[in-house]
Amino acid sequence: MQKSPLGDSWYWQVDRNFYRQPLQCNNEEFGWGFGVHAFHEMVFPLPSSARSFRTWAGLDQSVGEGGCVRWQVSVRGSEEKTLHQSPVVRGTKQVFDSGRLQLPAPDDSDTNRELVLSVDPLLMGTPPGADPLDIRDSLNWLEPELDLDPDELARELARHSLSQIPALAGWDLETNTAETVSLDNRWNEFDRNDPRYRVLLGSRGRFLSLMNTVRIAEDDQWLVLAVCRPDDKAPPSTLHIEIDGAAIAELAIPATTDARGPSPLLVPVNDYRGRTVNVRLVQFPSPEATAPKSPQEAAAFCVDWRGIGTSAHRPGLLPLLAENPDFLTELTEGEGTAEWDANEPFSTKTSLKVSPPERGVSRLAGLRVPIRAYPRLGEYRYISFAWKKDGGKQLVLGLAHNGKLGGDNFGKQRPRVRIDPTRLRKNAPARRMLESSGRGLQYGYRYHRGQSDSEIGAAMMVERKLPDGWQRVERDVFSDFGEFTLTGFSFLPFDGTAAWFDEIYLARDRADFQYLPSRRGEQKPSNDPNILLTETDPERLGLVTRTVTPAFAVTNSSYGVRLLKEYQGKTNVLQTMPRDQKTPCVLRAPVVL
């Protein structure tokens, strides 16, 4: 804050005097400081590690024997306390040392301590012969120093370390583990178009604990944790997840091996829908690893946090066929009709029944899905769908590309070709490959099953024989049509009575299709009355273990866990099933003693 009795305020300077010249007093030049003009007050927030302060101050060399001020150092918290006040300073020959000033220890009420450096122009009561008002009252704060407690500074830096990782915004370090935080800048060039340094997070102790409150929406199914090891050479680590004090899972943190990055870790949150829950995430070395004993070992265990959120579906698997009336009202293109049919389901309660010749939409509200060769989160490459036909000879599913369905150039533009460089070796025939920019136009962004017909036009042939019943199809959309943005669909029975479509999903990787409803099915209850609960998915083991060991998560139980009604006279017994005798199952909880 700066005020002048004669008009507008002036600007203070850093490492210069008020006139933007070197800091000089009494014919001596100083290395750093501030140049100000009275009246002036500088306020600095004090870190919790601040213990003492020292400064020199004097009127600038340019004032000669003029100027007249008094300066003061104080600390402002719940109340303001003066630490030092100078005598009246007149002329540049008087340079005063504040001495080492001990800062008062903060108490609970001093949540925002501030250091205040103020200069008073002494408009009243100046000595005889002094300049009137604030003329030539230019003061230099000379080489100020703030002493910090090294142990408290280390703790404070640890508490603020998460600010360097955008994915952990809003998350806090648990107090008992904050002092052991380890950060590591690691060069990542998996994406050669965008190489960069990544800030990795780890611990010099046995584990590191993160805490936050998370709102679970009514339709959320998963807590999504995008975290990975920097490469496959990094030692194994696991992530222990607790919700409202109960351990839900302990999952192995995957390694980054390509530009796409691994799939995120998923934790089921169906039981917490519509609630705000307390989430605790604990980074562990793998059960077989020992705690790091040096900064170098701690850096090896650091992991890369990419994001945390909730989702209504698996991030690697995107459902496209929405079973609701609004979906039907958006299918406005084509002369056919569309309706939900409960009599012909494939894997859900109803399927989409479409009458000839066609029904679709080029721009479905909220649908803009990138199809990419190397899909990251939110991007996809593969499609799976189920279809069947009643009568007729053809069946087609079209994909709207960038807001378009069909087009005059489909089938007429020949795709460009290039030589596969991996085959350019002696005596090896060159393999021609279609350029991605032409494949979609060549095949019309459409999949066809049945007899070829000129009325159908361009389409990618799946099979020439129509299925007698339901058939599930998996395709590599990028290999078929190249990169584009999927914005809608076209369902084309063409002839016959009708066609049915169901379970249309996009996936980042083919392995994600294992989670399709038709492939997973419903888990059948055990015929053994002694088995109360059973689970085999690693991400769901906590739904069983929390009934017996709510603070502990299980690892290395490769064949799942069971809750037994009775075992050897004990009730509610947790049964684990390790992979083999040499790899025992581990129950683990983060505890600070």
Coordinates of C-alpha atoms in Angstrom, one line a residue, residues 533-535 540-549 561-563:
L533 CA -20.8 -64.5 -1.1
T534 CA -18.2 -65.1 -3.8
E535 CA -16.2 -62.7 -6.1
R540 CA -14.7 -56.2 -6.6
L541 CA -13.0 -58.3 -3.9
G542 CA -13.5 -55.6 -1.3
L543 CA -17.3 -56.1 -1.6
V544 CA -16.8 -59.4 0.1
T545 CA -13.7 -58.8 2.3
R546 CA -15.2 -55.7 4.0
T547 CA -17.8 -57.8 5.8
V548 CA -14.9 -59.5 7.8
T549 CA -11.8 -57.3 7.5
V561 CA -12.6 -64.8 -2.3
R562 CA -15.6 -66.3 -0.6
L563 CA -17.5 -65.5 2.5

